[in-house]
Coordinates of C-alpha atoms in Angstrom, one line a residue:
Chain A
M1 CA 130.5 108.3 106.1
N2 CA 129.0 108.8 102.6
A3 CA 126.2 111.1 101.7
A4 CA 123.7 108.3 101.0
I5 CA 123.9 106.9 104.5
K6 CA 123.7 110.3 106.0
S7 CA 120.6 111.2 104.0
S8 CA 118.8 107.9 104.9
K9 CA 119.6 108.5 108.6
T10 CA 118.0 111.9 108.3
R11 CA 115.0 110.4 106.5
F12 CA 114.7 107.6 109.1
A13 CA 114.6 110.2 111.9
E14 CA 112.1 112.5 110.2
R15 CA 109.7 109.6 109.4
L16 CA 109.9 108.1 112.9
Q17 CA 109.5 111.5 114.6
A18 CA 106.4 112.1 112.4
V19 CA 104.8 109.2 114.2
D20 CA 105.8 110.2 117.7
G21 CA 109.0 108.1 117.9
H22 CA 112.2 109.7 119.4
V23 CA 115.5 109.5 117.6
T24 CA 119.0 110.3 119.0
T25 CA 122.4 109.7 117.4
V26 CA 125.4 108.9 119.5
Q27 CA 129.1 108.6 118.5
S28 CA 130.2 105.8 121.2
P29 CA 129.0 103.1 123.4
T30 CA 129.5 105.3 126.4
A31 CA 127.4 108.0 124.8
A32 CA 124.7 105.4 124.1
A33 CA 124.7 104.4 127.8
R34 CA 124.4 108.0 128.9
A35 CA 121.5 108.4 126.6
V36 CA 119.8 105.4 128.0
K37 CA 120.4 106.7 131.5
T38 CA 118.6 110.0 130.6
I39 CA 115.6 108.3 129.0
L40 CA 115.1 105.9 131.9
K41 CA 115.4 108.7 134.4
D42 CA 112.9 110.9 132.5
G43 CA 110.5 108.0 132.2
G44 CA 110.8 107.2 135.9
A45 CA 111.8 103.6 134.9
E46 CA 113.1 101.4 137.8
R47 CA 112.7 97.9 136.5
V48 CA 114.4 97.5 133.1
A49 CA 114.4 94.5 130.9
V50 CA 117.3 93.9 128.4
D51 CA 117.0 91.6 125.4
A52 CA 119.7 88.9 125.1
C53 CA 121.1 90.1 121.8
D54 CA 124.9 90.5 121.0
T55 CA 124.8 94.3 120.5
L56 CA 123.5 94.8 124.0
R57 CA 125.7 92.1 125.7
A58 CA 128.6 94.1 124.3
L59 CA 127.3 97.3 125.7
D60 CA 126.8 95.7 129.2
L61 CA 124.4 98.5 130.3
P62 CA 124.2 97.6 134.0
K63 CA 127.9 98.1 134.3
A64 CA 128.1 101.1 131.9
L65 CA 125.2 102.9 133.8
G66 CA 127.1 102.5 137.1
S67 CA 125.4 102.0 140.5
N68 CA 122.0 103.5 140.7
K69 CA 118.6 102.4 141.7
I70 CA 117.7 100.4 138.5
E71 CA 116.7 96.8 138.8
W72 CA 118.0 95.0 135.6
I73 CA 116.1 92.0 134.2
L74 CA 118.6 90.5 131.7
G75 CA 117.6 88.0 129.0
S76 CA 114.1 87.2 130.5
A77 CA 111.3 85.9 128.2
D78 CA 108.8 85.4 131.2
K79 CA 105.8 87.3 130.2
N80 CA 104.7 87.8 133.8
E81 CA 108.1 89.2 134.7
L82 CA 108.3 91.4 131.6
A83 CA 104.8 92.8 132.2
T84 CA 106.0 94.3 135.5
C85 CA 109.0 96.0 133.8
D86 CA 108.9 99.9 133.2
A87 CA 111.2 99.8 130.2
G88 CA 112.5 97.2 127.7
I89 CA 115.7 97.7 125.9
T90 CA 116.4 95.9 122.5
S91 CA 118.5 96.4 119.4
A92 CA 117.1 95.9 116.0
D93 CA 118.1 94.1 112.9
F94 CA 117.2 96.8 110.4
A95 CA 116.2 100.5 110.4
I96 CA 114.1 101.5 107.3
A97 CA 114.6 105.0 106.2
D98 CA 111.7 105.1 103.8
T99 CA 109.2 104.8 106.7
G100 CA 111.1 105.3 110.0
T101 CA 110.6 101.5 110.8
L102 CA 112.7 99.1 113.0
A103 CA 112.7 95.5 111.9
F104 CA 113.2 92.6 114.4
L105 CA 114.0 89.0 113.5
S106 CA 113.1 86.3 116.0
G107 CA 115.9 83.9 117.0
K108 CA 117.5 81.8 119.6
G109 CA 117.3 83.3 123.1
L110 CA 115.5 86.4 121.8
S111 CA 112.1 87.4 123.3
R112 CA 109.3 89.0 121.1
S113 CA 107.9 90.6 124.3
V114 CA 110.8 92.9 125.5
S115 CA 109.8 95.5 122.9
L116 CA 106.1 94.9 123.5
L117 CA 105.1 94.5 127.2
P118 CA 106.9 97.3 129.0
P119 CA 105.4 100.8 128.5
L120 CA 108.7 102.3 127.4
H121 CA 110.7 100.8 124.5
I122 CA 114.3 101.8 123.9
A123 CA 116.2 100.4 120.8
I124 CA 119.9 100.8 120.4
V125 CA 120.5 100.4 116.8
P126 CA 123.9 100.1 115.0
I127 CA 123.9 102.8 112.2
N128 CA 124.9 100.2 109.7
A129 CA 121.5 98.7 110.2
L130 CA 120.0 101.4 108.1
V131 CA 118.5 100.4 104.8
E132 CA 116.4 102.3 102.3
D133 CA 113.1 100.3 102.2
L134 CA 111.2 97.2 103.2
D135 CA 112.0 95.5 99.9
T136 CA 115.7 95.6 100.9
V137 CA 114.9 94.1 104.2
L138 CA 112.9 91.2 102.8
A139 CA 115.5 90.6 100.0
Q140 CA 118.3 90.5 102.4
V141 CA 116.5 88.2 104.9
L142 CA 115.7 85.7 102.1
D143 CA 119.1 85.9 100.6
A144 CA 120.7 85.1 104.0
G145 CA 118.5 82.0 104.4
E146 CA 114.8 81.8 105.2
M147 CA 112.2 83.9 106.9
P148 CA 112.5 83.8 110.7
S149 CA 109.4 82.5 112.6
C150 CA 108.6 86.1 113.3
L151 CA 109.6 89.3 111.6
T152 CA 108.2 92.4 113.4
L153 CA 108.1 95.8 111.8
V154 CA 107.7 98.6 114.4
T155 CA 107.0 102.2 113.4
G156 CA 106.5 104.4 116.5
P157 CA 104.6 103.7 119.7
S158 CA 101.4 101.7 119.9
R159 CA 98.4 103.8 118.9
T160 CA 94.6 103.8 118.3
A161 CA 91.9 106.2 117.1
D162 CA 89.0 103.9 118.0
I163 CA 87.2 106.3 120.2
E164 CA 85.8 109.2 118.3
Q165 CA 88.8 109.0 116.0
V166 CA 91.0 110.9 118.5
L167 CA 94.6 109.7 118.2
T168 CA 95.7 108.0 121.5
I169 CA 99.1 106.7 122.1
G170 CA 99.9 103.6 124.1
V171 CA 96.9 101.3 124.0
H172 CA 98.5 97.8 124.2
G173 CA 102.1 98.1 123.3
P174 CA 104.7 100.7 124.4
C175 CA 103.6 104.2 125.1
A176 CA 107.0 105.6 124.0
L177 CA 109.6 104.5 121.6
H178 CA 113.2 105.8 121.7
V179 CA 115.7 104.9 119.0
I180 CA 119.4 105.5 119.7
L181 CA 121.4 105.2 116.5
L182 CA 125.0 104.2 117.4
K183 CA 127.8 105.1 115.1
N184 CA 130.6 102.4 114.8
Chain B
M1 CA 67.6 89.1 106.4
S2 CA 64.7 90.4 104.4
P3 CA 64.4 93.5 102.2
E4 CA 62.0 94.8 104.7
G5 CA 64.8 94.4 107.3
F6 CA 67.2 96.5 105.2
K7 CA 64.5 99.3 104.7
T8 CA 63.7 99.3 108.5
R9 CA 67.3 99.4 109.5
S10 CA 68.3 102.2 107.0
A11 CA 65.2 104.3 108.0
Q12 CA 66.2 103.8 111.7
A13 CA 69.8 104.9 111.0
L14 CA 68.6 107.9 109.0
R15 CA 66.5 109.1 112.0
D16 CA 69.6 108.8 114.3
K17 CA 71.1 112.3 114.1
H18 CA 74.1 111.5 116.2
L19 CA 74.8 108.4 114.2
G20 CA 74.7 110.5 111.0
Q21 CA 77.1 113.0 112.4
A22 CA 79.6 110.5 113.8
I23 CA 79.7 108.5 110.5
N24 CA 80.1 111.7 108.5
N25 CA 83.0 113.0 110.6
A26 CA 84.9 109.7 110.6
T27 CA 84.5 108.9 107.0
Q28 CA 85.5 112.4 106.0
R29 CA 88.5 112.2 108.2
F30 CA 89.7 108.9 106.7
A31 CA 88.9 109.8 103.2
E32 CA 91.0 113.0 103.6
A33 CA 93.8 111.1 105.2
R34 CA 93.8 108.8 102.2
V35 CA 94.0 111.6 99.7
H36 CA 96.9 113.2 101.7
A37 CA 98.8 109.9 101.7
F38 CA 98.5 109.4 98.0
S39 CA 99.4 113.1 97.2
D40 CA 101.6 111.9 94.3
E41 CA 99.0 110.8 91.7
D42 CA 101.6 109.1 89.4
E43 CA 102.8 107.1 92.3
L44 CA 99.2 106.2 93.3
N45 CA 98.3 105.1 89.7
A46 CA 101.5 103.0 89.5
L47 CA 100.9 101.4 92.9
R48 CA 97.2 100.5 92.1
E49 CA 98.2 98.9 88.8
Q50 CA 100.9 96.9 90.5
G51 CA 98.4 95.9 93.2
R52 CA 95.8 94.8 90.7
Q53 CA 98.4 92.8 88.8
I54 CA 99.8 91.0 91.9
K55 CA 96.2 90.0 93.1
D56 CA 95.0 89.0 89.6
A57 CA 98.2 86.8 89.1
A58 CA 97.6 85.2 92.6
L59 CA 94.0 84.6 91.8
H60 CA 94.9 83.2 88.4
N61 CA 97.1 80.7 90.2
L62 CA 95.1 80.3 93.3
P63 CA 95.0 76.4 93.7
L64 CA 98.8 76.2 93.0
L65 CA 99.6 79.0 95.4
L66 CA 97.4 77.5 98.2
H67 CA 99.2 74.3 97.7
R68 CA 102.6 75.9 97.9
L69 CA 101.5 77.9 100.9
E70 CA 100.4 74.7 102.7
Q71 CA 103.7 73.0 101.9
Q72 CA 105.6 75.8 103.3
V73 CA 103.6 76.1 106.5
T74 CA 103.6 72.4 107.2
A75 CA 107.3 72.1 106.4
R76 CA 107.9 74.5 109.4
G77 CA 105.7 72.5 111.7
G78 CA 102.5 74.5 111.4
R79 CA 99.1 72.9 110.5
V80 CA 96.8 74.0 107.7
F81 CA 93.1 73.3 107.6
H82 CA 90.9 73.9 104.6
A83 CA 87.5 75.0 105.8
A84 CA 84.7 74.7 103.3
D85 CA 82.3 76.7 105.2
A86 CA 81.8 78.5 108.4
Q87 CA 80.8 75.5 110.3
A88 CA 83.9 73.5 109.3
A89 CA 86.0 76.3 110.4
N90 CA 84.3 76.6 113.8
D91 CA 84.3 72.9 114.4
Y92 CA 88.0 72.7 113.8
I93 CA 88.8 75.6 116.0
L94 CA 86.5 74.4 118.7
G95 CA 88.3 71.1 118.5
V96 CA 91.7 72.7 119.1
A97 CA 90.3 74.9 122.0
R98 CA 88.9 71.8 123.7
R99 CA 92.0 69.8 123.3
K100 CA 94.0 72.7 124.9
Y101 CA 91.5 73.1 127.7
A102 CA 91.1 76.7 126.7
R103 CA 89.3 78.9 129.3
I104 CA 90.4 82.3 128.0
I105 CA 91.1 83.1 124.3
T106 CA 92.4 86.5 123.2
K107 CA 91.4 87.6 119.7
S108 CA 92.7 90.3 117.5
K109 CA 90.6 92.1 115.0
S110 CA 89.4 89.8 112.1
M111 CA 86.5 90.2 109.7
T112 CA 86.9 86.6 108.7
T113 CA 86.1 85.4 112.3
E114 CA 83.1 87.9 112.3
E115 CA 81.9 86.3 109.1
I116 CA 81.9 82.7 110.7
D117 CA 80.6 84.1 114.0
L118 CA 83.4 82.2 115.7
A119 CA 83.2 84.0 119.1
R120 CA 79.6 82.9 119.6
I121 CA 80.5 79.3 118.9
L122 CA 83.4 79.3 121.4
E123 CA 81.3 81.2 124.1
E124 CA 78.6 78.5 123.8
D125 CA 81.3 76.1 124.9
E126 CA 81.8 78.4 128.0
I127 CA 85.2 79.7 126.7
E128 CA 85.8 83.4 127.4
V129 CA 86.6 85.1 124.1
V130 CA 88.1 88.4 124.5
E131 CA 88.3 90.9 121.7
T132 CA 91.4 92.9 122.1
D133 CA 91.4 95.6 119.6
L134 CA 89.9 98.6 121.4
G135 CA 87.1 99.3 118.9
E136 CA 86.1 95.6 118.8
R137 CA 86.3 95.4 122.6
I138 CA 83.9 98.3 122.8
I139 CA 81.5 96.6 120.4
Q140 CA 81.9 93.2 122.2
L141 CA 81.0 94.7 125.6
A142 CA 78.0 96.6 124.0
R143 CA 76.9 93.3 122.4
E144 CA 76.9 94.9 118.9
K145 CA 78.4 94.2 115.6
P146 CA 81.2 96.3 113.9
A147 CA 79.9 99.3 112.1
H148 CA 82.9 99.8 109.8
I149 CA 85.8 97.4 108.6
I150 CA 88.6 99.5 110.1
I151 CA 86.8 101.5 112.7
P152 CA 84.4 99.1 114.3
A153 CA 83.1 101.5 117.1
I154 CA 82.7 104.4 114.6
H155 CA 79.3 105.2 116.0
K156 CA 80.2 105.3 119.7
T157 CA 80.8 108.5 121.6
R158 CA 83.3 108.8 124.6
K159 CA 80.3 109.2 126.9
Q160 CA 78.8 106.0 125.7
V161 CA 82.2 104.2 126.0
S162 CA 82.6 105.7 129.6
E163 CA 79.2 104.3 130.6
L164 CA 79.9 100.9 129.0
F165 CA 83.3 100.5 130.7
H166 CA 81.8 101.6 134.0
R167 CA 79.1 99.1 133.8
K168 CA 81.0 96.2 132.4
L169 CA 84.5 96.6 133.6
G170 CA 83.7 98.4 136.9
V171 CA 86.2 101.3 136.1
P172 CA 85.4 104.8 137.1
K173 CA 83.5 107.0 134.6
S174 CA 85.6 109.3 132.6
E175 CA 85.2 111.8 129.6
S176 CA 89.0 111.5 128.9
I177 CA 89.7 109.3 125.9
D178 CA 93.2 108.8 127.3
E179 CA 91.9 107.4 130.6
L180 CA 89.3 105.2 128.9
T181 CA 92.1 103.8 126.7
K182 CA 94.3 103.2 129.8
A183 CA 91.4 101.4 131.5
A184 CA 91.0 99.2 128.5
R185 CA 94.8 98.5 128.6
A186 CA 94.9 97.5 132.2
T187 CA 91.9 95.2 132.0
L188 CA 92.9 93.6 128.6
R189 CA 96.6 93.1 129.8
K190 CA 95.4 90.7 132.4
K191 CA 93.6 88.7 129.8
F192 CA 96.6 88.6 127.5
L193 CA 98.7 87.1 130.3
Q194 CA 96.1 84.5 131.0
A195 CA 95.1 83.3 127.6
N196 CA 96.5 80.0 126.3
I197 CA 95.1 80.4 122.8
G198 CA 95.3 83.5 120.5
I199 CA 93.2 83.9 117.5
T200 CA 93.9 86.3 114.7
G201 CA 92.9 87.0 111.0
G202 CA 95.5 87.8 108.4
N203 CA 95.9 90.6 105.8
F204 CA 98.1 88.6 103.4
L205 CA 99.5 85.1 103.0
V206 CA 102.9 84.6 101.2
A207 CA 102.8 81.4 99.3
E208 CA 106.6 81.5 98.6
T209 CA 107.5 81.4 102.3
G210 CA 104.4 80.2 104.1
T211 CA 104.2 83.6 105.9
L212 CA 101.1 85.1 107.5
V213 CA 101.1 88.8 107.6
I214 CA 99.2 90.9 110.1
V215 CA 98.8 94.6 109.9
E216 CA 97.8 96.7 113.1
N217 CA 98.4 99.8 115.2
E218 CA 97.6 98.9 118.8
G219 CA 100.0 95.9 119.4
N220 CA 97.1 93.6 120.3
A221 CA 97.8 91.3 117.4
R222 CA 101.6 91.0 118.6
L223 CA 100.4 90.2 122.1
T224 CA 97.9 87.6 120.7
T225 CA 100.6 85.9 118.7
A226 CA 103.6 86.2 121.1
L227 CA 102.1 85.1 124.4
P228 CA 99.7 82.2 124.1
K229 CA 101.1 78.7 123.5
T230 CA 98.8 78.2 120.5
H231 CA 97.9 80.6 117.6
I232 CA 95.1 80.0 115.3
A233 CA 94.9 82.2 112.2
V234 CA 91.6 82.3 110.2
V235 CA 92.2 83.7 106.7
G236 CA 90.2 83.8 103.5
I237 CA 91.8 81.9 100.7
E238 CA 91.8 85.1 98.5
K239 CA 94.4 86.6 100.7
V240 CA 97.3 84.6 99.3
I241 CA 99.9 86.4 97.2
E242 CA 102.8 84.7 95.4
K243 CA 106.1 86.2 96.5
M244 CA 107.6 88.1 99.4
S245 CA 108.6 90.7 96.9
D246 CA 105.0 91.4 96.3
L247 CA 104.4 92.4 99.8
P248 CA 105.8 95.9 100.1
T249 CA 103.4 97.2 97.3
M250 CA 100.4 95.5 98.9
L251 CA 101.3 97.0 102.4
K252 CA 101.6 100.5 101.0
L253 CA 98.2 100.3 99.3
L254 CA 96.5 98.8 102.4
T255 CA 97.7 101.2 105.1
R256 CA 97.4 104.3 102.9
S257 CA 94.0 103.4 101.7
A258 CA 92.7 102.4 105.1
T259 CA 94.0 105.2 107.5
G260 CA 96.2 107.2 105.4
Q261 CA 99.4 106.0 107.1
R262 CA 102.6 105.4 105.2
I263 CA 102.9 102.3 107.3
S264 CA 101.0 101.0 110.3
S265 CA 102.6 101.0 113.7
Y266 CA 103.0 97.2 113.8
I267 CA 103.2 94.6 111.1
S268 CA 104.0 91.0 112.0
L269 CA 105.3 88.4 109.4
I270 CA 104.8 85.0 111.0
T271 CA 106.3 81.9 109.4
G272 CA 105.3 78.9 111.3
P273 CA 105.5 78.2 115.1
R274 CA 108.4 79.3 117.1
R275 CA 111.6 77.5 116.5
A276 CA 114.1 75.6 118.8
G277 CA 115.6 77.9 121.4
E278 CA 113.1 80.6 120.9
P279 CA 111.6 81.7 124.2
D280 CA 108.3 83.1 123.1
G281 CA 105.8 82.9 120.2
A282 CA 103.3 80.2 119.8
E283 CA 104.4 76.5 120.0
E284 CA 101.6 75.4 117.9
F285 CA 100.5 77.3 114.7
H286 CA 97.1 76.6 112.9
L287 CA 96.2 78.2 109.7
V288 CA 92.5 77.9 108.9
L289 CA 92.0 78.6 105.2
L290 CA 88.4 79.7 104.7
D291 CA 86.4 79.1 101.5
N292 CA 82.8 79.9 102.6
G293 CA 81.7 80.8 99.1
R294 CA 85.0 82.1 97.9
R295 CA 85.7 79.3 95.4
R296 CA 82.3 79.7 94.0
I297 CA 83.2 83.3 93.2
H298 CA 86.6 82.2 91.9
R299 CA 84.9 80.0 89.4
D300 CA 82.7 82.7 88.1
A301 CA 84.9 84.7 85.6
K302 CA 82.7 87.7 85.8
L303 CA 82.8 87.9 89.6
R304 CA 86.3 86.9 90.3
E305 CA 87.8 90.4 90.6
V306 CA 85.9 91.0 93.8
L307 CA 88.4 88.5 95.4
R308 CA 91.1 91.1 94.8
C309 CA 89.8 93.0 97.8
I310 CA 92.2 93.7 100.7
R311 CA 89.5 95.0 103.1
C312 CA 90.9 98.5 103.4
G313 CA 87.5 100.1 103.8
A314 CA 88.3 103.1 101.5
C315 CA 85.1 102.3 99.4
L316 CA 82.9 102.8 102.8
N317 CA 84.5 106.1 103.4
V318 CA 83.5 107.7 100.1
C319 CA 80.1 105.9 99.6
P320 CA 77.1 108.4 99.8
V321 CA 74.9 105.5 101.0
Y322 CA 77.2 104.3 103.6
K323 CA 77.8 107.9 104.8
L324 CA 74.1 108.2 105.4
I325 CA 73.1 104.9 106.9
G326 CA 76.3 103.5 108.4
G327 CA 77.4 99.9 108.7
H328 CA 74.6 98.3 110.9
A329 CA 71.9 99.0 108.3
Y330 CA 73.6 96.6 105.8
G331 CA 72.9 93.8 108.3
G332 CA 75.8 91.7 107.2
V333 CA 79.4 91.6 108.4
Y334 CA 80.8 93.6 105.5
P335 CA 79.1 96.9 104.9
G336 CA 79.4 99.6 102.3
P337 CA 79.8 99.0 98.5
I338 CA 82.1 96.0 99.0
G339 CA 79.7 94.6 101.6
S340 CA 76.8 94.9 99.1
I341 CA 78.7 92.7 96.7
V342 CA 80.2 90.0 99.0
T343 CA 77.4 89.6 101.4
P344 CA 75.0 88.0 98.9
L345 CA 78.0 85.9 97.6
L346 CA 79.7 84.6 100.7
G347 CA 78.2 81.9 102.9
N348 CA 74.5 81.5 102.4
E349 CA 73.4 82.8 99.0
N350 CA 70.1 84.0 100.1
T351 CA 71.4 86.6 102.6
G352 CA 71.7 90.3 101.7
T353 CA 70.1 90.0 98.2
E354 CA 68.6 93.5 98.6
L355 CA 72.1 95.0 99.2
P356 CA 73.2 95.4 95.5
S357 CA 70.4 97.9 95.1
A358 CA 71.6 100.0 98.0
S359 CA 73.9 102.0 95.8
S360 CA 73.6 105.1 93.7
L361 CA 76.2 103.7 91.3
C362 CA 78.0 107.0 91.5
G363 CA 81.4 105.2 91.1
A364 CA 83.2 106.8 93.9
C365 CA 84.1 103.4 95.3
K366 CA 85.7 102.3 92.0
D367 CA 87.8 105.5 91.9
V368 CA 89.4 104.8 95.4
C369 CA 89.7 101.1 95.3
P370 CA 93.5 100.2 95.7
V371 CA 93.2 97.1 93.5
K372 CA 90.9 98.7 90.9
I373 CA 87.9 96.6 91.6
D374 CA 84.9 97.7 89.3
L375 CA 82.4 97.8 92.0
P376 CA 79.6 99.6 90.0
R377 CA 79.9 96.9 87.4
L378 CA 79.6 94.1 89.9
L379 CA 76.7 95.8 91.7
L380 CA 74.8 96.0 88.3
L381 CA 75.7 92.4 87.5
L382 CA 74.4 91.1 90.8
R383 CA 71.2 93.3 90.3
A384 CA 70.6 91.7 87.0
R385 CA 71.2 88.1 88.2
L386 CA 69.1 88.5 91.3
A387 CA 66.3 90.0 89.2
N388 CA 66.4 87.0 86.9
R389 CA 66.2 84.7 89.9
A390 CA 63.2 86.4 91.4
P391 CA 60.3 87.5 89.2
A392 CA 59.3 91.1 89.6
G393 CA 56.2 91.9 91.7
L394 CA 52.7 92.4 90.2
F395 CA 52.9 96.2 90.6
E396 CA 56.4 96.3 88.9
Q397 CA 55.1 94.2 86.0
I398 CA 52.1 96.4 85.4
A399 CA 54.2 99.5 85.7
F400 CA 56.7 98.4 83.1
K401 CA 54.1 97.1 80.7
A402 CA 52.3 100.4 80.9
W403 CA 55.7 102.1 80.3
A404 CA 56.3 100.0 77.3
L405 CA 52.9 100.6 75.9
A406 CA 53.3 104.4 76.3
M407 CA 56.7 104.3 74.7
G408 CA 55.6 102.2 71.8
S409 CA 54.1 105.0 69.5
P410 CA 54.5 108.8 69.3
R411 CA 50.8 109.3 69.8
R412 CA 50.6 107.3 73.0
F413 CA 53.8 109.1 74.3
A414 CA 52.1 112.5 73.8
L415 CA 49.0 111.3 75.5
A416 CA 50.9 109.9 78.4
R417 CA 52.6 113.3 78.8
K418 CA 49.4 115.0 78.9
V419 CA 48.0 112.7 81.4
A420 CA 51.2 113.2 83.6
R421 CA 50.8 116.8 83.6
K422 CA 47.0 116.8 84.6
F423 CA 47.9 114.1 87.2
Y424 CA 50.7 116.5 88.6
R425 CA 48.3 119.4 88.8
L426 CA 45.6 117.3 90.6
T427 CA 48.1 115.9 93.2
S428 CA 50.3 119.1 93.3
G429 CA 53.4 116.6 93.2
R430 CA 52.3 114.5 96.2
V431 CA 51.5 111.3 94.5
P432 CA 49.3 108.7 96.1
Y433 CA 50.3 105.3 97.3
P434 CA 52.2 103.2 96.2
L435 CA 54.4 106.0 94.6
S436 CA 54.1 108.1 97.8
G437 CA 57.1 106.3 99.3
W438 CA 59.2 107.8 96.6
T439 CA 58.0 111.4 97.0
E440 CA 58.2 111.4 100.8
S441 CA 61.9 112.4 100.6
R442 CA 61.9 113.8 97.0
T443 CA 60.2 116.4 95.0
F444 CA 58.4 114.9 92.0
P445 CA 59.8 116.7 89.0
E446 CA 57.1 119.0 87.6
P447 CA 56.4 118.2 83.9
A448 CA 57.0 121.3 81.7
E449 CA 54.0 123.5 80.5
Q450 CA 55.0 122.7 76.9
S451 CA 56.9 119.7 75.8
F452 CA 59.8 119.9 73.3
R453 CA 57.6 118.3 70.7
E454 CA 54.8 120.7 71.2
W455 CA 57.3 123.6 71.1
W456 CA 58.7 122.3 67.9
E457 CA 55.4 121.9 66.2
T458 CA 54.3 125.6 66.9
E459 CA 57.8 126.9 66.0
H460 CA 57.7 125.0 62.9
E461 CA 54.2 126.4 61.9
R462 CA 55.2 129.9 62.8
R463 CA 58.2 129.9 60.6
H464 CA 56.5 128.5 57.5

């Protein structure tokens, strides 16, 4: 791994942690599954939605986590079902070092709500998704074709300061965001 | 809205000690956060110049860019409606709502929908319109208007919010902001799942790709656009920028100027309705492009720069007038320095005509504006135009005639000075009506015992 990637990883983590996101780096799919297991256990999550993307299919979390009490909701986009889940697991198309931001592109079979409705959001992101800034993301998306119907930028958990300007986490979206950076 | 109305409202606001405290705390906090976010002055200056250029270029090509934007949105199956005024916009949206048999509509924060009073129109049709931004929800339940562009409930305490939620939502009272926020989350979540139309505003429109950009922190705009089958966005025509590559600069300027954040928690770039095989996102996407006086401003070369505004609220947070009287006293939708300019220009031209005078012209607003709008110049220009439109009152005419007379010759000037000094001694600085309004909250400057001219004369004689 070259120095540039290493430093953008560090910057990504620092920026995201500064806005109350959590970042872990793991070396293997097995380690990623272990990290997920810990986060779910700590968060007391029992019903867990998993996005239908390729990265997560390859990881096969229900199998990797072994037999435990978790009820898995795989590839659902039913809002009422997702609203009852304790956690949502997604990947991300880009991780932006400059701001600690995840970028999600909408697409076939992918729900915009898995990262939105459950109170806990876990994103497992291949480390090669790291880019420097938003300019790079937008340029790459346009180079590859056209804008998706929805490109979402997520930087930390949902927040508000609408009552007495006191920062409060988790008003409408997730109350916690965990990013697991997965080395190839 | 009469001048009397503004005076009464601001006097009321000045008497409200709690309001003054709340506004002061909040504006100071946001102004400091902005300074912190722009700690690198060279970067700030470079960004502001880029921002100004991006918006000026877009305004220069406005008709062309709006045409391109419309082509891009419709090519992806979205619909574009050009609304000449508030009524046209409301009629169109009401038409969509009726066609969809809407019972519950969720709405994310949008100044444009406040401008056209959309919620009231829909509610008259017995549709439940639910504001979902926490601050806007508080304001809606209290049946008030936003007091700040970015922080609508800037004037509410947790105690007031607790009372309000208890009364209107039936949740237990609580002094914990965390619990109040959870109560809002739980009650609003139900509405999100039930709504079949979502209405949003928009921070930017990218002509190149037909993309609507929504900046937020809570996630309510994401829920408003992802869950309902129909999404209607109401956006002022001046929000268009040319290229996607212009967007990062504008986003940096917006979030840092508004809340001091490097980036907000969520930013959605929406390009048309959901596509084949996508399980959520709106199936129908309507973009209502609102004019409501903006084209009139655009045609006026001297006023055009006000259309650069990205509604960040930074000028409110540094304005000595806003900090004293808060947002409601302005009586319109847009308060603060920017509100004093756009309120008399948007919609009905006879509203808010007293607002351009509600400024000390200190220039703090110009210093913080992320797109370098010369607000003091515009305030002066509007004052001049409004003064030409309406002749001055009799008192003002007499006062200025007398002033001109006194200033017309050295002899009369000296005489006027002597009279002023006598007058001051007689009244001990408490001048009678109609000047008493001025001295109620100010000390009348005491004329010097000896004027410069008098001193000069005696000094001159002494030496020679």
